[in-house]
Amino acid sequence: MSEVTITLWPDGRIIKAKTGENLMEVLRRAGIKMDFPCGGCGACGKCRVKITSEVQPPKEEEIKLIPERELKEGVRLACLYTVATDMEIEVVFKNEEARVLERGIMGSFTMDPPLKKRRFFVRDSKDALSLEERLTMAVGCPPDPECRLEILRSISRGLPGEGTAVIKNDKIIGIESGDTTGKFYGAALDIGTTTVVLSLVNMVTGREEAVVSALNPQKEFGQDVLSRISHAKKGGQFLLELQKSIVDSINGLLEKAVKKAGIDKKDIYEMTVAANTTMTHLFLGINPESIGSAPYNPVLKRGIDIKAQELGISISPFGRVYCLPAISGYVGGDIVAGILATGFYKKDDTALFIDIGTNGEIVFFDGREMVACSCAAGPALEGVNISCGMRAADGAVEEVRISEDVFIRTIGDDKPKGVCGSGIVDLVAELLKIGFVEPSGRMVFPDKARQIASPNLAARLVEKERSTAFVIAYGGEQEDDVFITSRDIRQVQLAKGAIWAGIRALLREKGISPKDVRRVYVAGAFGAHLRPESLSRIGMIAGEWTERLTFAGNTSIAGATMCLLSGAKRKEAENIAGMVRYLELSTMEGFDRLFAESLKFPEGDR
Amino acid sequence: MSEVTITLWPDGRIIKAKTGENLMEVLRRAGIKMDFPCGGCGACGKCRVKITSEVQPPKEEEIKLIPERELKEGVRLACLYTVATDMEIEVVFKNEEARVLERGIMGSFTMDPPLKKRRFFVRDSKDALSLEERLTMAVGCPPDPECRLEILRSISRGLPGEGTAVIKNDKIIGIESGDTTGKFYGAALDIGTTTVVLSLVNMVTGREEAVVSALNPQKEFGQDVLSRISHAKKGGQFLLELQKSIVDSINGLLEKAVKKAGIDKKDIYEMTVAANTTMTHLFLGINPESIGSAPYNPVLKRGIDIKAQELGISISPFGRVYCLPAISGYVGGDIVAGILATGFYKKDDTALFIDIGTNGEIVFFDGREMVACSCAAGPALEGVNISCGMRAADGAVEEVRISEDVFIRTIGDDKPKGVCGSGIVDLVAELLKIGFVEPSGRMVFPDKARQIASPNLAARLVEKERSTAFVIAYGGEQEDDVFITSRDIRQVQLAKGAIWAGIRALLREKGISPKDVRRVYVAGAFGAHLRPESLSRIGMIAGEWTERLTFAGNTSIAGATMCLLSGAKRKEAENIAGMVRYLELSTMEGFDRLFAESLKFPEGDR
């Protein structure tokens, strides 16, 4: 047994092995995370590598599993290959599909990050090339007239020599000494009006290493987009204050994530950001004022790529930040991410995408074109502005069933403290079912309740906060009761009415009736714990759709992750932003009537 | 008489006039500096403008002076035109030749700066365009995916509105409110190892508004390029120190220039820099260490365009700095500027370009190709390391004639204090002529001198500083004498020998004999006050060349100015850098012998 050298391309990373060793074992030891679903017996064909140096003849299993053309190119299965000499290997990520993250559904794609690392060796030479030219040749990038000063400054006597280049779009954006190809991470970020989620991703393997989240600290300047815009437009320092607060929060999340994953912050080289248009503006320090009034056009719609340092994001000194493009002032990069992640527009049948938050964004695809709108649903479906509303945290009622009595489930199975979004929808749906709430949204009087329900249930109708209320869970003291009031139901009605009206406006625009919508995607944290039946019972979606519904989860972070790991997907995101036609509901003829009609709850069977 | 509005394109600047006024007078009043050599009588045809709005029929003189095609396009002479209505005018800079600056010869070119200002008016509209898209449309630039954050940040509620855009290569790099097209200046900079010259240029008219200069403050870190490199390579903070010292000096020059011209520093939008390769590296904060040892390759050769802020240059916040490309580690952007300014390579006969400073750079063109070399002449020809040497300042002997007696001329006609470069060359030439210096470089003994010259002259041969010396001018006290020693003559010999050897090496490379060189350009402050005969007498140039010689002055600043005012010339500079083949003399076979042979002064007729 003697020691040999294996060079891994496209990184140029060098690893050591001994002759006679199994290549799969060697790669595993080197931390190259490949899938070996069959356990390494040559059955699944997942561990393909391309050997560009001299290669052994293919084995029987390989001939079966690998197309002839690829065999000729040197493609083999690592699990069947015995190391015999120095080797040069291309690790074939090309056929690897990134896995579906827990956080949101994500279509399959080829991993090929726009930002890469590449090992280089500068050969000594006697010609008259500048060190810059020698470096770009060694790295294999074309000369870049925009090459930044800091790169030139970092080229010192170290050349001729070797190192690792950080490359973006075939341009060198950083050089590091030694082999740093294994230290290569990225972050995908979802900036919501209410929450911020950050996913730390290994850029070599595509795996998520950690996911962390926090409340958007801009909350203190206003709960919704419009109040933040009002704050920003007061003057430069207010805008700056909003920007600083979100940047600080992101830096905090980065800190938390790297601690969790046990890596160094400076090994993060890119962050992709999906956010609604106003959040993107505030993050970039761009005045969002124009989004606040008709015709609601933002300053920036296209995707943008910026130095992380310029934004105060503390990752690698070469780090970049990419913000996904927006469709309009109220349909942002988060929706583009959602379209990208679900890929629903790629089949030629009809599909609807609904992202429910403080604003509801809806995209409809009729098989040819996407149209989108945004509707101000208000925060009721997030548990905000509801008497006993709360965020989806321990103790929040998230599921409700009413038959003879009220059955509830709380998050963490804790003592009930309030109701979160999905609990509210469930509750209203159940109250409609038993007739305690009428289609008009009115709550029945106690005497009527006693006629239609058990005394047990009827007794739950009480007066709270000078309004009729239904007690969901009794507390030790009366003030600990968890309940819902007539006024709360009105809030839910406004929210679901806004969304249903938006859906109908899009369908009407395309001349499609609800029954002809084949697929429905509900994105957002809200949808994750919801029963489709409840959504349909309160009339936020059509009755037919319960069977056609997919809860897509946080597609914003999923889309951002795809843009982090795939140049093709990033390009697709740019294209999507240009493909979707935006429909402004506030100026649409007849929309007011549509909205009024949409407020009513559906007549039920009781 | 009523008031009318005249819009000036390509700026979009608006000026007011009264009907019946003469257009030339109106333009003059508005500060548009055009040439009216004939005084405005329609005789010279220099004051052409193109009227793009309704235009009066051409007058007789105009029909004579302006081609028919241009007449049809609305070209008229401003001096003959009477304002009658609102007008739109293109000021035809196209045919204007930039004037030869005092500071260096400059070929003619069309003024069309890469960096421009353009007036814009954003129309209000109801479509879904982002404010950024609306702005780029109004300015007439294609959308720019690299558009910088600060532009986006500066787009505020002001849009729709109007303003002035700063544009570079069809990209918006800044926006300003109101009409600032009249406030548009640039600076051309020549960073020499010894001196720094800055020319402040009006970017609307192309005129030089002020020229200022200073000693390069890096002098305190070493007189020549190599000692600066040694300082820089001691470590990061030493490099930084060198950079800071030159940047501070440039900021000081800018301050001085704007005070002289009565303008505001923030109205300067671009600075072009011609310098030798090491000075460029130091200015940019790039380690020049690799220039200091074989194979003498610099980090950076190509031209580079950087934000002024990034370098600490205080001009407009949108300001840019462009450094001309270099040919090699020892043939820099200053030589590219010289080639550009003289344009000597554009005729298809042979030409030689010599830039004499501490280093002598020589470029030879054989009608097809340019070859260049650099030779270490030493500072003798700048009056440095010479007993009574001094820089070209008041009291410096700059011209010497010797017949029966010694006749001198000093700068400022002051009492002689020392000898400057041109004086030294003149003096050595004259001493050769009268036989006091022999071809070997040796100074004759006093007894020999008495045989060949008047006692008066012979008496001037004395012993000074333990060496034979010739007194040029007697001071009140003996220690005030201005003289030259044998050792000094050896220094001159080394300098002229280095240059003559370099010239011969280039000619030999191309197989051309000195007599076949048609044109010779001598650039640099040194040449400006020199007699060609003296240069040929000491053997720095061939005897035949005295008639073919042009003293080109500071072609470094001339070339930098051209790059400031013309995109085509900047492109040409980039091309030149790639066209010139560099010959490394230190590794050239037989060069040592060539140098030894070149040390001898030519045999004279006495």
Coordinates of C-alpha atoms in Angstrom, one line a residue, chain B residues 126-582:
Chain B
K126 CA -49.7 54.9 -14.7
D127 CA -47.9 51.8 -15.8
A128 CA -46.2 49.3 -13.5
L129 CA -42.6 50.3 -14.1
S130 CA -40.3 50.6 -11.1
L131 CA -38.9 54.1 -10.4
E132 CA -35.6 52.7 -11.5
E133 CA -36.9 51.7 -14.9
R134 CA -38.6 55.0 -15.3
L135 CA -35.4 56.8 -14.5
T136 CA -33.3 54.8 -17.0
M137 CA -35.9 55.4 -19.7
A138 CA -35.9 59.1 -19.0
V139 CA -32.2 59.3 -19.1
G140 CA -32.0 57.1 -22.2
C141 CA -29.8 54.4 -20.7
P142 CA -30.5 50.7 -21.0
P143 CA -31.4 49.0 -17.7
D144 CA -28.3 48.3 -15.7
P145 CA -28.2 45.2 -13.6
E146 CA -25.1 46.5 -11.9
C147 CA -26.8 49.8 -11.0
R148 CA -25.4 50.7 -7.6
L149 CA -27.3 50.8 -4.4
E150 CA -26.6 54.5 -3.9
I151 CA -28.4 55.4 -7.1
L152 CA -31.4 53.4 -6.0
R153 CA -31.2 55.1 -2.6
S154 CA -31.1 58.5 -4.2
I155 CA -34.3 57.8 -6.1
S156 CA -36.9 59.0 -3.8
R157 CA -40.2 60.6 -4.0
G158 CA -38.6 63.2 -6.3
L159 CA -39.5 60.9 -9.2
P160 CA -41.5 61.7 -11.3
G161 CA -39.5 64.9 -11.7
E162 CA -36.4 66.1 -13.3
G163 CA -32.7 66.3 -12.7
T164 CA -29.3 65.6 -14.2
A165 CA -27.8 62.2 -14.6
V166 CA -24.1 61.4 -14.5
I167 CA -23.4 58.7 -17.0
K168 CA -20.5 56.5 -17.7
N169 CA -20.4 54.0 -20.5
D170 CA -24.2 54.3 -20.9
K171 CA -24.7 53.5 -17.2
I172 CA -26.1 55.9 -14.7
I173 CA -23.5 56.4 -11.9
G174 CA -25.2 59.4 -10.2
I175 CA -28.2 61.6 -10.2
E176 CA -28.4 65.2 -9.2
S177 CA -31.5 67.4 -8.8
G178 CA -32.0 70.4 -11.0
D179 CA -29.8 71.3 -14.0
T180 CA -26.1 70.8 -13.2
T181 CA -24.9 70.2 -16.7
G182 CA -22.9 73.5 -16.6
K183 CA -21.0 72.3 -13.6
F184 CA -18.9 69.6 -15.1
Y185 CA -15.2 69.3 -14.7
G186 CA -12.5 66.7 -14.9
A187 CA -8.8 66.4 -13.9
A188 CA -5.9 64.9 -15.8
L189 CA -3.0 63.8 -13.6
D190 CA 0.6 63.0 -14.3
I191 CA 2.2 61.2 -11.3
G192 CA 5.9 61.2 -11.9
T193 CA 8.5 59.8 -9.6
T194 CA 9.6 63.3 -8.9
T195 CA 6.7 65.6 -9.7
V196 CA 3.0 65.5 -9.9
V197 CA 1.1 67.7 -12.4
L198 CA -2.7 68.2 -12.4
S199 CA -4.7 69.8 -15.1
L200 CA -8.2 70.9 -14.3
V201 CA -10.4 70.6 -17.4
N202 CA -13.8 71.9 -18.2
M203 CA -15.7 68.9 -19.5
V204 CA -18.2 70.9 -21.4
T205 CA -15.7 73.0 -23.4
G206 CA -12.6 70.8 -23.2
R207 CA -10.6 73.8 -22.0
E208 CA -8.0 73.7 -19.3
E209 CA -9.1 75.8 -16.4
A210 CA -6.0 75.5 -14.3
V211 CA -2.8 73.6 -14.0
V212 CA -0.9 73.0 -10.8
S213 CA 2.0 70.9 -9.8
A214 CA 4.0 69.7 -6.7
L215 CA 6.9 67.5 -5.9
N216 CA 5.9 63.9 -5.3
P217 CA 5.8 63.7 -1.5
Q218 CA 6.9 60.0 -1.7
K219 CA 10.4 61.5 -2.3
E220 CA 11.0 61.2 1.4
F221 CA 10.7 57.4 1.1
G222 CA 13.3 57.3 -1.7
Q223 CA 14.3 59.3 -4.8
D224 CA 13.7 56.5 -7.3
V225 CA 11.3 53.8 -8.1
L226 CA 13.3 51.0 -6.6
S227 CA 13.7 52.6 -3.2
R228 CA 10.0 53.2 -3.1
I229 CA 9.4 49.5 -3.9
S230 CA 11.8 48.6 -1.1
H231 CA 9.8 50.8 1.3
A232 CA 6.5 49.3 0.2
K233 CA 7.6 45.8 0.5
K234 CA 8.4 46.2 4.2
G235 CA 4.8 45.6 5.0
G236 CA 1.2 46.7 4.6
Q237 CA 1.4 49.9 6.6
F238 CA 4.4 51.1 4.6
L239 CA 2.5 50.6 1.4
L240 CA -0.4 52.4 2.9
E241 CA 1.8 55.2 4.0
L242 CA 3.1 55.6 0.4
Q243 CA -0.5 55.6 -0.9
K244 CA -1.7 58.0 1.6
S245 CA 1.1 60.5 0.9
I246 CA 0.3 60.6 -2.8
V247 CA -3.4 60.7 -2.3
D248 CA -3.0 63.6 0.2
S249 CA -0.9 65.4 -2.3
I250 CA -3.4 64.9 -5.1
N251 CA -6.2 66.2 -2.9
G252 CA -4.0 69.2 -2.1
L253 CA -3.5 69.9 -5.9
L254 CA -7.2 69.5 -6.5
E255 CA -7.9 72.1 -3.8
K256 CA -5.3 74.5 -5.3
A257 CA -6.7 74.0 -8.8
V258 CA -10.3 74.6 -7.9
K259 CA -9.4 77.7 -6.0
K260 CA -7.5 79.0 -9.0
A261 CA -10.4 78.2 -11.4
G262 CA -13.0 79.4 -8.9
I263 CA -15.0 76.2 -9.0
D264 CA -16.2 73.6 -6.5
K265 CA -14.3 70.3 -6.0
K266 CA -17.5 68.3 -6.0
D267 CA -18.1 69.4 -9.6
I268 CA -15.1 67.3 -10.7
Y269 CA -16.5 64.0 -11.9
E270 CA -13.5 62.1 -13.2
M271 CA -9.7 62.1 -12.9
T272 CA -7.5 60.3 -15.4
V273 CA -4.1 59.2 -14.3
A274 CA -0.9 58.7 -16.3
A275 CA 2.0 57.4 -14.3
N276 CA 4.8 54.9 -14.4
T277 CA 3.8 51.5 -13.4
T278 CA 5.2 51.7 -9.9
M279 CA 3.5 55.0 -9.2
T280 CA 0.2 53.6 -10.4
H281 CA 0.6 50.6 -8.1
L282 CA 1.4 52.9 -5.1
F283 CA -1.5 55.2 -5.9
L284 CA -3.9 52.3 -6.0
G285 CA -2.4 50.7 -2.9
I286 CA -1.3 47.7 -4.8
N287 CA 2.0 46.1 -3.7
P288 CA 4.6 46.9 -6.5
E289 CA 7.1 44.4 -5.1
S290 CA 7.0 42.1 -8.2
I291 CA 8.2 45.0 -10.3
G292 CA 11.3 45.1 -8.2
S293 CA 12.8 41.8 -9.2
A294 CA 13.0 39.7 -12.3
P295 CA 11.0 39.1 -14.4
Y296 CA 9.7 42.6 -13.3
N297 CA 6.1 41.9 -14.0
P298 CA 3.6 44.2 -12.3
V299 CA 0.4 43.1 -10.6
L300 CA -1.7 45.2 -12.9
K301 CA -1.2 46.2 -16.5
R302 CA -4.6 47.0 -17.9
G303 CA -6.4 50.3 -17.4
I304 CA -8.6 50.5 -14.4
D305 CA -11.6 52.5 -13.5
I306 CA -12.4 52.9 -9.8
K307 CA -14.7 55.0 -7.6
A308 CA -12.8 58.1 -6.4
Q309 CA -14.1 57.5 -2.9
E310 CA -12.5 54.1 -2.8
L311 CA -9.1 55.8 -3.2
G312 CA -9.8 58.7 -0.9
I313 CA -9.8 61.2 -3.8
S314 CA -12.2 64.0 -2.8
I315 CA -14.2 65.0 -5.9
S316 CA -17.9 64.4 -6.6
P317 CA -19.4 61.6 -4.6
F318 CA -20.1 59.9 -8.0
G319 CA -16.5 60.6 -9.1
R320 CA -14.4 58.1 -10.9
V321 CA -10.7 57.6 -11.3
Y322 CA -9.2 56.0 -14.5
C323 CA -5.6 54.9 -14.6
L324 CA -4.1 54.4 -18.0
P325 CA -2.8 50.9 -18.8
A326 CA 0.8 50.0 -18.7
I327 CA 3.0 48.1 -21.2
S328 CA 5.2 46.5 -18.6
G329 CA 6.7 47.0 -15.1
Y330 CA 9.0 49.7 -16.4
V331 CA 7.0 51.1 -19.3
G332 CA 3.9 52.6 -17.8
G333 CA 0.7 54.5 -18.4
D334 CA 2.8 57.7 -18.8
I335 CA 4.4 56.2 -21.9
V336 CA 1.0 54.9 -23.2
A337 CA -0.1 58.5 -22.8
G338 CA 2.9 59.8 -24.7
I339 CA 2.3 57.4 -27.6
L340 CA -1.4 58.5 -27.6
A341 CA -0.6 62.2 -27.4
T342 CA 2.0 62.2 -30.2
G343 CA 0.2 59.6 -32.2
F344 CA 3.7 58.9 -33.8
Y345 CA 2.8 55.3 -34.7
K346 CA 0.0 56.3 -37.0
K347 CA 2.2 57.2 -40.0
D348 CA 3.9 54.3 -41.8
D349 CA 7.4 55.5 -41.4
T350 CA 10.0 55.0 -38.7
A351 CA 9.7 57.0 -35.4
L352 CA 11.4 57.1 -32.0
F353 CA 9.8 58.3 -28.8
I354 CA 12.1 59.0 -25.8
D355 CA 10.9 60.0 -22.4
I356 CA 13.8 61.1 -20.3
G357 CA 13.5 61.1 -16.5
T358 CA 15.2 59.1 -13.8
N359 CA 14.3 56.1 -16.0
G360 CA 14.5 56.6 -19.7
E361 CA 11.7 54.9 -21.6
I362 CA 12.1 54.5 -25.3
V363 CA 9.6 53.3 -27.9
F364 CA 10.6 52.6 -31.5
F365 CA 8.1 52.2 -34.4
D366 CA 9.4 50.7 -37.6
G367 CA 6.3 51.5 -39.5
R368 CA 4.6 48.3 -38.4
E369 CA 5.2 47.5 -34.8
M370 CA 6.2 49.4 -31.7
V371 CA 8.9 48.0 -29.4
A372 CA 9.8 49.5 -26.1
C373 CA 12.5 49.3 -23.5
S374 CA 13.4 51.1 -20.3
C375 CA 16.8 52.0 -19.2
A376 CA 18.0 53.2 -15.8
A377 CA 19.5 56.6 -16.8
G378 CA 19.9 57.7 -13.2
P379 CA 18.9 61.2 -12.0
A380 CA 21.9 63.1 -13.5
L381 CA 19.8 64.5 -16.3
E382 CA 17.4 65.9 -13.8
G383 CA 20.3 67.7 -12.0
V384 CA 20.3 65.2 -9.2
N385 CA 23.6 63.6 -7.9
I386 CA 25.6 66.3 -9.6
S387 CA 27.9 68.6 -7.5
C388 CA 26.1 71.8 -8.4
G389 CA 23.0 70.2 -9.8
M390 CA 19.6 71.5 -9.1
R391 CA 16.1 71.2 -10.4
A392 CA 14.8 73.6 -13.1
A393 CA 14.1 76.5 -10.8
D394 CA 15.0 80.2 -10.6
G395 CA 18.8 80.6 -10.7
A396 CA 19.5 77.3 -12.5
V397 CA 21.9 77.5 -15.4
E398 CA 19.8 76.1 -18.3
E399 CA 21.9 77.2 -21.3
V400 CA 25.7 77.3 -21.7
R401 CA 27.8 78.6 -24.7
I402 CA 31.6 78.5 -24.6
S403 CA 33.8 80.3 -27.1
E404 CA 36.5 82.7 -25.8
D405 CA 34.6 82.8 -22.6
V406 CA 31.6 81.1 -20.9
F407 CA 28.1 82.5 -21.6
I408 CA 25.2 81.3 -19.5
R409 CA 21.5 81.8 -19.2
T410 CA 19.7 81.1 -15.9
I411 CA 16.1 80.5 -15.3
G412 CA 14.4 83.7 -14.2
D413 CA 17.7 85.5 -15.2
D414 CA 18.7 85.1 -11.6
K415 CA 22.2 84.9 -10.1
P416 CA 23.4 81.4 -11.0
K417 CA 22.8 79.0 -8.1
G418 CA 23.4 75.6 -9.8
V419 CA 22.9 73.7 -13.1
C420 CA 19.7 72.0 -14.1
G421 CA 19.4 69.1 -16.5
S422 CA 19.4 71.0 -19.8
G423 CA 22.3 73.1 -18.6
I424 CA 24.3 70.0 -17.8
V425 CA 23.8 68.6 -21.3
D426 CA 24.6 71.9 -22.9
L427 CA 27.7 72.3 -20.7
V428 CA 29.1 68.8 -21.4
A429 CA 28.4 69.4 -25.1
E430 CA 30.4 72.6 -25.1
L431 CA 33.2 71.1 -23.0
L432 CA 33.5 68.4 -25.6
K433 CA 33.5 71.0 -28.4
I434 CA 36.4 72.9 -26.9
G435 CA 38.2 69.7 -26.1
F436 CA 38.2 70.1 -22.3
V437 CA 36.4 66.8 -22.1
E438 CA 37.7 63.9 -24.1
P439 CA 35.6 61.2 -25.8
S440 CA 36.5 58.8 -23.0
G441 CA 34.8 61.3 -20.6
R442 CA 38.1 62.3 -19.0
M443 CA 38.6 66.0 -18.2
V444 CA 41.9 67.4 -19.6
F445 CA 44.7 68.5 -17.2
P446 CA 45.1 72.2 -16.8
D447 CA 48.4 72.3 -18.9
K448 CA 46.7 70.6 -21.8
A449 CA 43.8 73.1 -21.4
R450 CA 46.2 76.0 -21.7
Q451 CA 47.4 74.6 -25.0
I452 CA 44.0 74.3 -26.6
A453 CA 42.1 77.3 -25.1
S454 CA 42.3 80.9 -24.0
P455 CA 44.0 81.4 -20.6
N456 CA 40.7 82.7 -19.5
L457 CA 39.0 79.4 -20.1
A458 CA 41.9 77.3 -19.0
A459 CA 41.9 79.1 -15.6
R460 CA 38.4 77.8 -15.0
L461 CA 39.8 74.3 -14.7
V462 CA 40.5 73.9 -11.0
E463 CA 40.4 71.3 -8.3
K464 CA 37.1 70.9 -6.5
E465 CA 35.9 68.1 -4.2
R466 CA 39.1 66.3 -4.9
S467 CA 38.4 66.1 -8.6
T468 CA 39.1 68.2 -11.6
A469 CA 36.3 70.7 -12.1
F470 CA 35.3 73.4 -14.6
V471 CA 33.9 76.6 -13.1
I472 CA 30.8 77.7 -15.0
A473 CA 30.1 80.8 -12.9
Y474 CA 32.2 82.4 -10.2
G475 CA 30.4 83.3 -7.0
G476 CA 31.2 86.0 -4.5
E477 CA 33.0 83.5 -2.4
Q478 CA 34.8 80.5 -3.8
E479 CA 32.2 78.2 -2.2
D480 CA 29.5 79.9 -4.3
D481 CA 31.1 78.9 -7.6
V482 CA 29.0 76.9 -9.9
F483 CA 31.1 74.1 -11.4
I484 CA 31.1 70.6 -12.9
T485 CA 33.5 67.9 -11.9
S486 CA 35.0 64.9 -13.6
R487 CA 32.7 62.7 -11.5
D488 CA 29.7 64.7 -12.6
I489 CA 30.7 64.1 -16.2
R490 CA 30.9 60.4 -15.5
Q491 CA 27.3 60.6 -14.2
V492 CA 26.1 62.3 -17.4
Q493 CA 28.0 59.7 -19.4
L494 CA 26.2 56.9 -17.6
A495 CA 22.9 58.5 -18.2
K496 CA 23.4 59.3 -21.9
G497 CA 25.0 55.9 -22.4
A498 CA 22.0 54.1 -20.9
I499 CA 19.7 55.9 -23.2
W500 CA 21.8 55.6 -26.3
A501 CA 22.3 51.9 -25.7
G502 CA 18.5 51.5 -25.3
I503 CA 17.9 53.2 -28.5
R504 CA 20.5 51.1 -30.3
A505 CA 19.1 47.9 -28.8
L506 CA 15.6 48.7 -30.2
L507 CA 17.0 49.7 -33.6
R508 CA 19.1 46.5 -33.7
E509 CA 16.1 44.5 -32.8
K510 CA 14.3 45.9 -35.8
G511 CA 17.4 45.9 -38.1
I512 CA 17.2 49.7 -38.7
S513 CA 20.1 52.0 -38.8
P514 CA 20.0 55.3 -37.0
K515 CA 20.1 57.3 -40.2
D516 CA 16.8 55.7 -41.3
V517 CA 14.9 57.0 -38.3
R518 CA 12.6 59.6 -39.7
R519 CA 11.1 61.2 -36.6
V520 CA 12.3 61.6 -33.1
Y521 CA 10.1 62.8 -30.2
V522 CA 11.7 63.8 -26.9
A523 CA 9.1 64.0 -24.1
G524 CA 9.5 65.0 -20.5
A525 CA 10.2 68.3 -18.8
F526 CA 13.9 67.8 -19.4
G527 CA 13.7 68.1 -23.2
A528 CA 11.7 71.3 -23.1
H529 CA 14.6 73.7 -22.9
L530 CA 17.3 71.8 -24.7
R531 CA 19.2 72.3 -27.9
P532 CA 19.0 69.3 -30.2
E533 CA 22.7 70.0 -31.1
S534 CA 23.8 69.5 -27.6
L535 CA 22.0 66.2 -27.3
S536 CA 23.6 65.0 -30.5
R537 CA 27.0 66.4 -29.4
I538 CA 27.0 64.3 -26.2
G539 CA 25.9 61.3 -28.2
M540 CA 22.5 60.7 -26.7
I541 CA 20.9 60.9 -30.1
A542 CA 22.4 60.4 -33.5
G543 CA 23.8 63.4 -35.4
E544 CA 21.3 63.1 -38.2
W545 CA 18.4 63.5 -35.8
T546 CA 18.8 67.1 -34.8
E547 CA 16.6 68.2 -37.7
R548 CA 14.0 65.4 -37.1
L549 CA 13.5 66.2 -33.5
T550 CA 10.3 67.3 -31.7
F551 CA 10.3 68.3 -28.1
A552 CA 6.9 67.0 -27.1
G553 CA 6.7 68.4 -23.6
N554 CA 4.7 66.7 -20.9
T555 CA 2.9 64.1 -23.1
S556 CA 1.9 62.2 -20.0
I557 CA -0.6 64.9 -18.9
A558 CA -1.5 65.5 -22.6
G559 CA -2.4 61.8 -23.0
A560 CA -4.3 61.7 -19.7
T561 CA -6.3 64.8 -20.8
M562 CA -7.2 63.0 -24.1
C563 CA -8.4 60.0 -22.1
L564 CA -10.5 62.4 -20.0
L565 CA -12.2 64.0 -23.0
S566 CA -12.5 61.2 -25.5
G567 CA -13.9 57.7 -25.2
A568 CA -12.3 56.8 -28.5
K569 CA -8.9 58.0 -27.2
R570 CA -9.3 56.0 -24.0
K571 CA -10.0 53.0 -26.1
E572 CA -7.0 53.8 -28.2
A573 CA -4.8 53.9 -25.1
E574 CA -6.1 50.5 -24.1
N575 CA -5.2 49.2 -27.6
I576 CA -1.7 50.8 -27.5
A577 CA -0.9 49.0 -24.3
G578 CA -1.5 45.8 -26.1
M579 CA 0.3 46.7 -29.3
V580 CA 3.7 47.6 -27.9
R581 CA 6.2 44.7 -27.5
Y582 CA 8.4 45.1 -24.5

